[in-house]
Coordinates of C-alpha atoms in Angstrom, one line a residue:
M1 CA 64.1 139.6 124.0
R2 CA 65.7 138.0 127.1
A3 CA 68.4 140.4 128.4
T4 CA 71.1 137.8 129.1
S5 CA 72.6 135.1 126.9
P6 CA 72.3 131.5 128.0
A7 CA 75.3 129.7 129.4
V8 CA 77.5 128.3 126.7
G9 CA 80.6 126.3 127.5
M10 CA 82.2 122.9 128.0
P11 CA 81.6 122.0 131.6
E12 CA 83.5 119.3 133.4
R13 CA 81.8 115.9 133.4
L14 CA 79.3 115.5 136.2
P15 CA 80.0 113.0 138.9
D16 CA 78.3 109.7 138.8
T17 CA 76.3 109.8 142.1
S18 CA 72.6 109.0 142.3
L19 CA 72.6 107.9 138.7
S20 CA 75.0 105.0 139.2
H21 CA 72.3 102.5 138.5
W22 CA 72.2 103.5 134.8
P23 CA 73.2 100.7 132.5
H24 CA 76.4 101.1 130.5
V25 CA 76.1 99.9 126.9
S26 CA 79.3 98.8 125.2
S27 CA 78.7 98.8 121.4
G28 CA 82.3 99.6 120.3
S29 CA 81.3 103.1 119.5
A30 CA 81.4 105.8 122.3
A31 CA 79.1 107.9 120.2
T32 CA 76.4 105.1 120.2
D33 CA 76.8 104.4 123.9
F34 CA 76.4 108.0 124.8
S35 CA 73.4 108.4 122.4
V36 CA 71.6 105.4 123.9
A37 CA 72.2 106.6 127.4
L38 CA 71.0 110.2 126.5
L39 CA 67.8 109.1 124.6
S40 CA 67.0 106.5 127.3
A41 CA 67.2 109.2 129.9
F42 CA 64.8 111.4 127.9
V43 CA 62.4 108.5 127.7
R44 CA 62.5 108.0 131.5
L45 CA 61.7 111.7 131.9
G46 CA 58.6 111.4 129.8
V47 CA 59.7 112.6 126.4
R48 CA 58.1 110.6 123.7
D49 CA 58.5 112.4 120.4
V50 CA 61.7 112.6 118.4
V51 CA 62.2 114.1 115.0
V52 CA 65.3 113.2 112.9
S53 CA 66.8 114.7 109.9
P54 CA 69.4 112.4 108.3
G55 CA 73.1 113.1 108.4
A56 CA 76.4 111.3 109.0
R57 CA 77.6 113.1 112.2
S58 CA 74.3 112.5 113.9
Q59 CA 74.0 108.8 112.9
A60 CA 74.4 107.4 116.4
L61 CA 71.5 109.5 117.7
A62 CA 69.3 108.6 114.7
L63 CA 70.0 104.9 115.0
A64 CA 69.5 104.9 118.8
A65 CA 66.1 106.7 118.2
A66 CA 65.1 104.0 115.7
E67 CA 66.0 101.2 118.1
L68 CA 63.9 102.9 120.8
E69 CA 61.0 103.2 118.4
R70 CA 61.3 99.4 117.7
L71 CA 60.8 98.9 121.5
D72 CA 57.8 101.2 121.5
C73 CA 59.6 103.7 123.9
L74 CA 59.1 106.7 121.6
R75 CA 57.4 108.0 118.5
L76 CA 59.9 108.7 115.7
Y77 CA 59.4 111.0 112.8
V78 CA 61.9 111.4 109.9
R79 CA 62.0 114.6 107.8
L80 CA 64.6 115.5 105.1
D81 CA 64.4 119.3 105.7
E82 CA 65.5 120.4 109.1
R83 CA 63.2 123.5 108.9
S84 CA 60.3 121.1 108.5
A85 CA 61.6 118.9 111.3
G86 CA 61.9 121.9 113.7
F87 CA 58.2 123.0 113.2
L88 CA 57.0 119.4 113.3
A89 CA 58.6 119.2 116.7
L90 CA 57.0 122.5 117.6
G91 CA 53.6 121.2 116.7
L92 CA 54.2 118.0 118.7
A93 CA 55.2 120.0 121.8
V94 CA 52.2 122.4 121.4
E95 CA 49.7 119.5 121.5
T96 CA 51.4 117.4 124.2
G97 CA 52.9 120.1 126.4
M98 CA 56.2 118.1 126.5
P99 CA 59.3 118.9 124.7
A100 CA 60.0 117.0 121.4
L101 CA 63.6 116.2 120.5
V102 CA 65.0 117.3 117.1
I103 CA 68.1 115.5 115.9
M104 CA 70.3 116.8 113.0
T105 CA 73.9 116.7 111.7
S106 CA 76.4 119.5 111.7
G107 CA 76.7 122.7 109.7
T108 CA 73.8 124.4 108.0
A109 CA 71.5 121.7 109.2
V110 CA 71.5 123.3 112.6
A111 CA 71.0 126.8 111.3
N112 CA 67.9 125.6 109.5
L113 CA 66.3 125.1 113.0
H114 CA 66.4 128.8 113.7
P115 CA 63.0 129.8 112.6
A116 CA 61.3 127.0 114.8
V117 CA 63.6 127.9 117.7
L118 CA 62.6 131.5 117.5
E119 CA 59.0 130.7 117.4
A120 CA 59.3 128.3 120.4
H121 CA 61.3 131.1 122.2
H122 CA 58.7 133.7 121.7
S123 CA 55.7 131.3 122.3
G124 CA 57.2 129.6 125.4
V125 CA 57.0 126.1 123.7
P126 CA 59.4 123.4 125.0
L127 CA 61.7 122.2 122.4
I128 CA 65.1 120.3 122.6
V129 CA 67.7 120.5 119.8
L130 CA 70.2 117.7 119.7
S131 CA 72.7 119.1 117.2
A132 CA 75.7 116.8 116.2
D133 CA 79.1 118.4 115.9
R134 CA 82.8 117.8 115.2
P135 CA 85.1 117.3 118.2
V136 CA 87.1 120.2 119.5
E137 CA 90.2 119.3 117.5
L138 CA 88.4 119.6 114.2
R139 CA 86.8 123.0 114.9
G140 CA 88.2 126.3 113.7
I141 CA 90.5 124.6 111.0
R142 CA 88.0 124.7 108.2
S143 CA 87.0 121.1 108.6
N144 CA 84.2 120.1 106.3
Q145 CA 80.6 120.9 107.4
T146 CA 81.9 122.6 110.6
T147 CA 80.8 125.9 112.0
V148 CA 80.4 127.5 115.4
Q149 CA 77.3 125.7 116.7
P150 CA 77.4 126.3 120.5
G151 CA 75.2 129.4 121.1
I152 CA 74.1 129.6 117.4
F153 CA 70.6 130.4 118.5
G154 CA 71.8 133.2 120.8
V155 CA 69.4 134.4 123.6
A156 CA 66.5 132.2 122.2
T157 CA 67.6 129.1 124.2
R158 CA 66.9 128.5 127.9
L159 CA 70.0 126.3 128.1
C160 CA 72.8 125.6 125.7
E161 CA 75.5 123.0 126.6
D162 CA 78.5 122.2 124.4
V163 CA 79.0 118.5 125.3
P164 CA 82.5 117.1 124.8
A165 CA 82.9 114.0 122.6
P166 CA 82.4 110.8 124.6
E167 CA 85.4 108.6 125.0
G168 CA 83.7 105.4 126.4
D169 CA 84.2 106.0 130.1
A170 CA 82.0 104.3 132.6
G171 CA 80.6 107.5 134.0
E172 CA 79.3 108.8 130.6
A173 CA 75.9 107.1 130.9
A174 CA 75.3 109.0 134.1
D175 CA 76.6 112.3 132.5
A176 CA 74.1 111.8 129.7
A177 CA 71.3 111.2 132.1
N178 CA 72.1 114.4 134.0
R179 CA 72.2 116.4 130.8
A180 CA 68.9 115.0 129.8
Q181 CA 67.4 116.0 133.2
R182 CA 68.8 119.6 132.9
A183 CA 67.6 120.0 129.3
T184 CA 64.1 118.8 130.2
D185 CA 63.9 121.0 133.2
A186 CA 65.0 124.0 131.2
A187 CA 62.7 123.4 128.3
L188 CA 59.7 123.0 130.7
G189 CA 60.8 126.1 132.7
R190 CA 60.4 124.0 135.9
H191 CA 62.8 126.2 137.9
T192 CA 62.6 129.4 135.9
H193 CA 59.0 129.6 134.9
D194 CA 60.3 130.3 131.4
P195 CA 59.7 127.4 129.1
G196 CA 61.2 127.3 125.7
P197 CA 64.0 125.8 123.4
V198 CA 67.2 124.1 124.6
Q199 CA 70.3 123.1 122.7
L200 CA 72.6 120.2 123.5
N201 CA 75.5 120.4 121.0
L202 CA 76.9 116.9 121.0
A203 CA 80.4 116.4 119.6
F204 CA 81.2 112.9 118.2
R205 CA 84.4 111.2 117.1
E206 CA 84.8 108.3 114.8
P207 CA 83.6 105.5 114.9
L208 CA 80.4 107.6 114.5
S209 CA 78.1 104.7 115.3
A210 CA 77.8 100.9 115.9
A211 CA 75.0 98.4 115.7
V212 CA 73.2 98.1 119.0
E213 CA 70.2 96.1 120.2
L214 CA 68.4 97.0 123.4
T215 CA 65.8 95.6 125.7
Q216 CA 63.0 97.6 127.1
T217 CA 64.2 96.9 130.7
A218 CA 67.6 98.4 129.8
V219 CA 65.9 101.5 128.6
T220 CA 63.1 102.1 131.0
G221 CA 64.9 100.4 134.0
D222 CA 63.2 99.9 137.4
V223 CA 60.8 102.7 138.0
A224 CA 61.3 102.5 141.9
Q225 CA 65.0 102.5 141.5
A226 CA 64.9 105.6 139.2
A227 CA 62.4 107.5 141.4
H228 CA 65.2 108.9 143.6
A229 CA 67.3 110.0 140.7
F230 CA 64.6 112.0 138.8
T231 CA 61.6 114.1 139.7
P232 CA 59.0 113.1 137.0
A233 CA 59.0 115.6 134.1
H234 CA 56.0 117.9 134.0
A235 CA 55.1 121.4 133.1
F236 CA 56.2 124.2 135.4
T237 CA 54.4 124.9 138.7
P238 CA 51.1 126.7 138.2
A239 CA 51.4 130.5 138.5
Q240 CA 49.1 130.6 141.6
E241 CA 51.4 128.3 143.4
L242 CA 54.4 130.6 142.9
E243 CA 52.7 133.7 144.1
P244 CA 49.2 134.4 145.2
A245 CA 46.7 135.4 142.5
I246 CA 46.0 139.1 142.6
E247 CA 42.4 140.0 143.4
V248 CA 40.9 142.4 140.9
G249 CA 38.2 144.6 142.2
P250 CA 35.2 146.2 140.4
Q251 CA 35.7 149.2 138.2
P252 CA 33.5 150.8 135.6
G253 CA 34.8 150.6 132.0
T254 CA 36.7 147.3 132.5
V255 CA 37.3 144.9 129.6
V256 CA 39.1 141.6 129.4
I257 CA 41.4 141.0 126.4
A258 CA 42.5 137.5 125.4
G259 CA 45.4 137.1 122.8
A260 CA 47.1 134.0 121.5
G261 CA 47.8 131.4 124.3
A262 CA 45.5 133.1 126.8
G263 CA 43.5 129.9 127.4
P264 CA 40.1 129.3 129.0
S265 CA 41.2 131.0 132.3
A266 CA 40.6 134.4 130.5
E267 CA 37.0 133.5 129.8
E268 CA 36.5 132.2 133.3
F269 CA 37.9 135.4 134.8
A270 CA 35.7 137.6 132.5
R271 CA 32.5 135.7 133.3
A272 CA 33.3 135.8 137.1
G273 CA 33.8 139.6 137.0
G274 CA 31.0 140.3 134.6
W275 CA 33.3 142.1 132.1
P276 CA 33.2 142.1 128.3
L277 CA 35.6 139.6 126.8
L278 CA 37.5 140.7 123.7
A279 CA 39.0 137.3 122.7
E280 CA 41.1 136.7 119.5
V281 CA 40.3 133.6 117.5
S282 CA 43.5 131.8 118.5
S283 CA 43.3 132.8 122.2
G284 CA 41.7 129.5 123.4
A285 CA 39.1 131.8 125.1
R286 CA 36.8 132.6 122.2
F287 CA 33.6 131.3 123.9
G288 CA 31.1 132.2 126.7
P289 CA 28.3 134.6 127.3
N290 CA 30.6 137.6 127.6
L291 CA 32.3 137.2 124.3
V292 CA 32.5 140.3 122.0
V293 CA 33.2 139.2 118.4
A294 CA 33.0 142.6 116.8
Y295 CA 35.6 144.2 119.2
R296 CA 37.4 146.1 116.4
E297 CA 34.3 148.0 115.3
L298 CA 33.3 148.7 118.9
L299 CA 36.7 149.9 120.0
N300 CA 36.7 152.4 117.1
H301 CA 33.3 153.8 118.2
P302 CA 33.5 156.5 120.8
D303 CA 30.6 155.2 122.8
F304 CA 32.5 152.0 123.5
G305 CA 36.3 152.3 123.0
Q306 CA 36.5 155.8 124.6
A307 CA 34.5 154.5 127.6
V308 CA 37.1 151.9 128.5
T309 CA 39.0 152.7 131.7
R310 CA 40.8 149.4 132.4
A311 CA 42.0 146.5 130.4
I312 CA 43.1 143.2 131.8
V313 CA 45.2 141.3 129.2
F314 CA 45.8 137.6 128.9
G315 CA 48.1 136.0 126.3
H316 CA 49.6 137.8 123.3
P317 CA 47.2 139.9 121.2
T318 CA 48.5 140.2 117.6
L319 CA 45.6 140.3 115.2
S320 CA 44.4 143.9 115.4
R321 CA 45.6 147.5 115.6
E322 CA 42.8 148.5 117.9
I323 CA 44.0 146.5 120.9
P324 CA 47.4 148.0 121.1
A325 CA 46.0 151.4 120.4
L326 CA 43.6 151.0 123.3
L327 CA 46.4 149.9 125.7
Q328 CA 48.6 152.8 124.8
R329 CA 45.8 155.4 125.3
E330 CA 46.0 157.9 128.2
G331 CA 43.6 157.2 131.0
V332 CA 43.4 153.4 130.4
E333 CA 44.8 151.3 133.2
V334 CA 46.4 148.1 131.9
L335 CA 47.1 144.9 133.8
V336 CA 48.9 142.1 131.9
V337 CA 48.6 138.6 133.2
A338 CA 51.7 136.7 132.3
P339 CA 51.8 133.2 133.9
F340 CA 55.1 132.3 132.4
G341 CA 58.0 133.7 130.4
A342 CA 60.6 136.4 130.8
E343 CA 59.2 138.5 127.8
R344 CA 56.1 140.4 128.7
Y345 CA 53.5 141.9 126.4
N346 CA 54.0 145.7 126.8
P347 CA 52.7 147.8 123.8
G348 CA 54.3 151.2 123.8
H349 CA 56.0 150.4 127.1
R350 CA 53.0 151.8 128.8
V351 CA 52.0 148.7 130.9
R352 CA 52.9 149.5 134.5
R353 CA 51.7 146.2 136.2
F354 CA 52.5 142.5 135.4
V355 CA 51.1 139.6 137.4
R356 CA 51.3 135.9 137.2
A357 CA 47.7 135.2 138.0
V358 CA 44.4 137.0 138.8
V359 CA 41.1 136.3 140.3
A360 CA 37.9 138.4 140.4
S361 CA 37.5 139.6 143.9
S362 CA 34.3 138.8 145.8
D363 CA 33.3 142.4 145.4
S364 CA 33.7 142.1 141.6
V365 CA 31.6 138.9 141.6
A366 CA 28.8 140.7 143.5
D367 CA 29.1 143.9 141.3
A368 CA 28.7 141.8 138.2
L369 CA 25.0 141.3 139.1
T370 CA 24.3 145.0 139.4
V371 CA 22.3 146.9 137.0
E372 CA 25.2 149.1 135.9
A373 CA 27.5 146.1 135.3
R374 CA 24.9 144.2 133.3
R375 CA 24.2 147.3 131.2
W376 CA 28.0 147.7 130.5
R377 CA 28.4 144.1 129.6
G378 CA 25.2 143.8 127.6
R379 CA 25.9 146.8 125.4
W380 CA 29.1 145.3 124.2
V381 CA 27.7 141.7 123.7
I382 CA 24.4 142.7 122.1
T383 CA 25.8 145.3 119.7
S384 CA 28.4 142.9 118.6
R385 CA 25.8 140.3 117.9
E386 CA 23.8 142.8 115.9
L387 CA 26.7 143.8 113.8
R388 CA 27.5 140.2 112.9
A389 CA 23.8 139.3 112.2
N390 CA 23.7 141.9 109.4
D391 CA 26.6 140.2 107.6
P392 CA 25.4 139.1 104.1
D393 CA 27.7 136.1 104.1
V394 CA 26.0 134.8 107.3
T395 CA 22.4 135.6 106.4
A396 CA 20.9 133.0 104.1
P397 CA 17.4 133.3 102.5
A398 CA 15.0 130.9 104.3
I399 CA 13.8 127.9 102.3
D400 CA 10.1 127.8 102.5
A401 CA 7.7 124.9 102.1
R402 CA 7.5 125.3 98.3
G403 CA 11.0 124.4 97.8
I404 CA 14.1 126.2 96.8
T405 CA 13.8 129.6 95.0
R406 CA 16.1 131.4 92.6
S407 CA 17.5 133.6 95.4
E408 CA 18.2 130.5 97.5
L409 CA 19.8 128.7 94.6
A410 CA 21.9 131.8 93.9
F411 CA 23.0 131.8 97.5
L412 CA 24.2 128.3 97.4
R413 CA 26.0 128.8 94.0
A414 CA 27.6 132.1 94.9
P415 CA 31.4 132.3 94.7
I416 CA 33.2 131.8 97.9
T417 CA 34.3 134.9 99.9
R418 CA 36.9 135.0 102.6
G419 CA 34.1 135.5 105.2
M420 CA 32.2 132.5 103.8
L421 CA 35.3 130.3 103.9
T422 CA 36.3 131.1 107.4
D423 CA 32.6 130.7 108.6
A424 CA 32.4 127.3 107.0
V425 CA 35.7 126.0 108.4
W426 CA 34.8 127.3 111.9
A427 CA 31.3 125.7 111.7
A428 CA 32.8 122.4 110.6
S429 CA 35.2 122.2 113.5
W430 CA 34.3 120.7 116.9
P431 CA 36.0 120.0 120.2
H432 CA 37.3 116.6 118.9
D433 CA 38.9 118.4 116.1
R434 CA 42.1 120.7 115.8
L435 CA 42.1 124.0 113.8
V436 CA 45.3 125.6 112.7
F437 CA 45.6 129.1 111.1
G438 CA 48.4 130.3 108.9
A439 CA 49.6 133.9 109.3
S440 CA 47.5 135.3 106.4
R441 CA 44.5 137.3 105.7
L442 CA 42.2 134.5 106.7
I443 CA 43.0 134.4 110.4
R444 CA 42.3 138.1 110.6
E445 CA 39.0 137.5 108.7
A446 CA 38.1 134.7 111.2
D447 CA 38.9 137.0 114.0
R448 CA 36.5 139.6 112.8
R449 CA 33.6 137.3 112.5
V450 CA 33.4 133.8 113.8
P451 CA 31.2 133.3 116.8
G452 CA 32.1 131.8 120.1
K453 CA 32.9 128.0 120.3
K454 CA 35.1 126.1 122.7
I455 CA 37.4 124.3 120.3
S456 CA 41.2 123.8 120.0
V457 CA 42.8 126.5 117.8
H458 CA 46.4 127.1 117.2
S459 CA 48.4 129.6 115.2
N460 CA 52.2 130.3 115.4
R461 CA 51.8 133.9 116.8
G462 CA 55.0 134.1 118.7
L463 CA 56.6 135.8 115.7
A464 CA 53.5 135.5 113.5
G465 CA 55.4 134.3 110.5
I466 CA 54.2 132.0 107.8
D467 CA 57.2 129.7 108.4
G468 CA 56.4 126.0 109.0
T469 CA 52.6 126.2 109.2
I470 CA 52.1 122.8 107.5
A471 CA 54.9 121.2 109.6
T472 CA 53.3 122.6 112.8
A473 CA 49.8 121.3 111.9
F474 CA 51.3 117.9 111.0
G475 CA 52.9 117.7 114.5
I476 CA 49.6 118.7 116.1
A477 CA 47.6 116.2 114.1
A478 CA 50.1 113.4 114.8
A479 CA 50.3 114.1 118.5
S480 CA 46.5 114.4 118.9
Q481 CA 45.6 111.4 116.9
G482 CA 48.3 109.0 118.4
E483 CA 47.3 105.4 118.8
V484 CA 48.4 105.2 122.5
E485 CA 47.6 108.7 123.8
Q486 CA 44.7 109.8 121.5
R487 CA 43.6 113.2 122.3
S488 CA 41.5 113.9 119.2
A489 CA 39.1 111.5 117.4
G490 CA 38.5 114.1 114.7
T491 CA 40.3 116.0 112.0
T492 CA 43.1 118.5 112.1
R493 CA 42.2 121.4 109.7
V494 CA 44.7 124.0 108.5
L495 CA 43.3 127.2 107.0
L496 CA 45.9 129.3 105.2
G497 CA 46.7 131.3 102.0
D498 CA 48.5 130.1 98.9
L499 CA 51.8 131.8 99.7
T500 CA 51.9 130.3 103.2
L501 CA 51.4 126.9 101.6
L502 CA 54.1 127.4 99.0
H503 CA 56.5 128.7 101.7
D504 CA 56.3 125.4 103.5
V505 CA 55.6 123.2 100.5
G506 CA 58.4 120.8 101.4
S507 CA 56.5 119.7 104.5
L508 CA 53.9 118.1 102.3
L509 CA 56.5 115.3 101.7
L510 CA 55.1 112.1 103.4
T511 CA 57.5 109.6 105.1
P512 CA 57.0 105.9 104.2
G513 CA 56.2 103.7 107.2
E514 CA 54.8 106.6 109.3
A515 CA 51.1 106.8 110.2
L516 CA 49.2 109.3 108.2
P517 CA 47.0 111.6 110.3
R518 CA 43.6 113.0 109.4
L519 CA 44.9 116.3 108.1
Q520 CA 43.0 118.6 105.8
I521 CA 44.8 121.7 104.3
I522 CA 42.3 124.3 103.2
V523 CA 44.0 126.8 100.8
G524 CA 42.5 130.1 100.0
V525 CA 44.0 130.9 96.6
D526 CA 44.0 134.5 95.6
G527 CA 47.2 134.3 93.5
G528 CA 49.5 136.0 96.0
G529 CA 50.0 138.0 99.1
S530 CA 46.8 140.0 99.1
I531 CA 47.3 140.8 102.8
F532 CA 49.7 143.6 101.6
D533 CA 46.9 145.3 99.7
G534 CA 45.8 146.7 103.1
L535 CA 49.1 148.6 103.5
E536 CA 48.7 152.4 103.6
V537 CA 51.3 152.7 100.8
A538 CA 49.1 150.7 98.5
A539 CA 47.0 153.8 97.9
T540 CA 50.0 155.8 96.5
A541 CA 52.7 153.4 95.2
P542 CA 52.7 152.1 91.7
S543 CA 50.6 148.9 91.5
T544 CA 53.2 147.2 89.3
A545 CA 55.9 147.7 91.9
L546 CA 53.5 146.6 94.7
D547 CA 52.6 143.4 92.8
R548 CA 56.2 142.5 92.1
V549 CA 57.8 142.9 95.5
L550 CA 54.8 142.5 97.9
F551 CA 51.8 140.7 96.3
T552 CA 54.3 138.5 94.5
P553 CA 51.7 136.8 92.1
R554 CA 52.1 133.0 91.8
R555 CA 50.2 130.5 89.8
V556 CA 50.7 126.9 90.9
D557 CA 48.7 123.9 89.9
L558 CA 47.7 122.6 93.3
A559 CA 46.1 119.5 91.9
A560 CA 49.4 118.5 90.3
L561 CA 51.3 119.5 93.5
A562 CA 49.0 117.3 95.6
R563 CA 49.4 114.4 93.2
A564 CA 53.2 114.7 93.2
Y565 CA 53.3 114.6 97.0
G566 CA 50.7 111.8 97.3
W567 CA 47.9 113.9 98.9
E568 CA 44.2 113.8 98.1
Y569 CA 42.9 116.8 96.3
T570 CA 39.5 118.6 96.0
R571 CA 38.4 122.0 94.7
A572 CA 35.5 124.0 95.9
E573 CA 34.1 127.0 94.1
T574 CA 30.6 127.4 95.6
R575 CA 29.2 127.3 99.1
T576 CA 27.6 123.9 98.5
E577 CA 30.9 122.4 97.3
L578 CA 32.7 123.9 100.2
E579 CA 30.4 122.5 102.9
H580 CA 30.4 119.1 101.2
A581 CA 34.2 119.0 101.2
L582 CA 34.4 120.1 104.8
T583 CA 31.8 117.6 106.1
A584 CA 33.4 114.6 104.3
A585 CA 36.1 113.7 106.9
P586 CA 39.4 112.9 105.2
T587 CA 40.9 109.4 105.9
A588 CA 44.3 110.6 104.6
P589 CA 46.2 113.9 104.2
A590 CA 44.1 116.1 101.8
I591 CA 44.3 119.4 100.2
L592 CA 41.2 121.5 99.6
E593 CA 41.7 124.3 97.1
V594 CA 39.2 127.3 97.4
P595 CA 39.6 130.1 94.8
L596 CA 39.1 133.6 96.2
A597 CA 38.9 137.0 94.6
R598 CA 42.0 139.3 95.4

């Protein structure tokens, strides 16, 4: 966690200086005028996605967002549940790299954002919460739907401002623009190199809104005139521009580890230095000639794991016990590459060196071509491939010229296993697609087995919770398939377990009037939380108690659930049915149910 709390208070209004050109809207409601100025400033700063949950106190913000959507200045999404709204905004920001705004009313509505804010905090994802509140005179006297909202997210926010209720003064438009600038800068980590969530707590007095009709010129203004007022919003400065990249020299026994969020730079670094790459499935680095898929098995083998003398870590490894065990072992030098964030990956508090960026030295590049380095790298890569090649879920009987045999037919009709499911989903996903994993057994199964492929994979691994998986995937799908800035011509697939689906079932609710993305939710149904069957206590505790409080068996008719929420539905019980369901690209949100043995 970050050691210090964010600044919380009610600062004096900022002077109207370089922002004096901002238009002053007079609608008859100071709440509406301020909301229009604030959202217009965010639009000028490059923010394009806004998620609204309905409520009375936030009506001025919501109606201003609707007006800006009418002018094609932003993309508006409406969600009834604030928890779904928060994770939808998280998914939008993950895909675009820009903060999404989340608007909600006062009271428990704000508290429902906490899971998404925590995930954004620990993942370094930009997110801006615009929470409506009562004015100061209505606080602390048990007014309806009123609690202490400033600082409600604690140390998880990069900036928290408690904004006084606007009164209609001429300088308030500039004040709103200044706050939008600070919020965007803080969310992107432009000055701190620590991106994450921000809260602007906005007090409003009655009248809480008024009708307003804007023009696009009033919102976007003159670009040249605005240039001196704002530096264009963008992600933080690359790490190597803040401080020189550390050159890493050759050393026998070196491995490169890539956890969630590592990105392709981890693969590039491993390839340049000629080192084995132990990349998790959600790392963004699971590809390339140095990839070691079966890293768990090899780390547990003394000829491999015990031979490691140095580990260079990118991202946030969360999917195995073997990685943190290696990094805490005596005699292993650990270098953690942390391009952004104040919170550093440090298992067992054993890491002694953290750097922003690394590069393989010229000596390392030359050493990668030596016999010794090639032998070290080759042992890891080849042994890993041999282990995977012997997997019965992968090895299919060859179909000869005489046609299909009984064994071949049995192979195609065999019940689906977890390995078969993860392999099929991975094989069906390509660079133009998006793949999202829930925090269940299936992501760990995929991490153990799927081969290298350079595709876009995401999982909420900041806190590795099952919260909001569907909403996050919906945000990724919506942002990647947008009509104006289309990043993906394919399908967003979500692979999760049945409990993860049920935990976020409210996010299945589709909003009339919003574009429906190509989104396929693939649910591995084993009747409960079978991931807990792997706990050590499962060998000694009463099975009835384990089932009741950990496995938590559930039986839900997913076909009826899909029908109730207006989703397409398919069920696959064999390999043939699964492959057919995955290759038939959905044209609307769809649920694919896949029964699995516990």
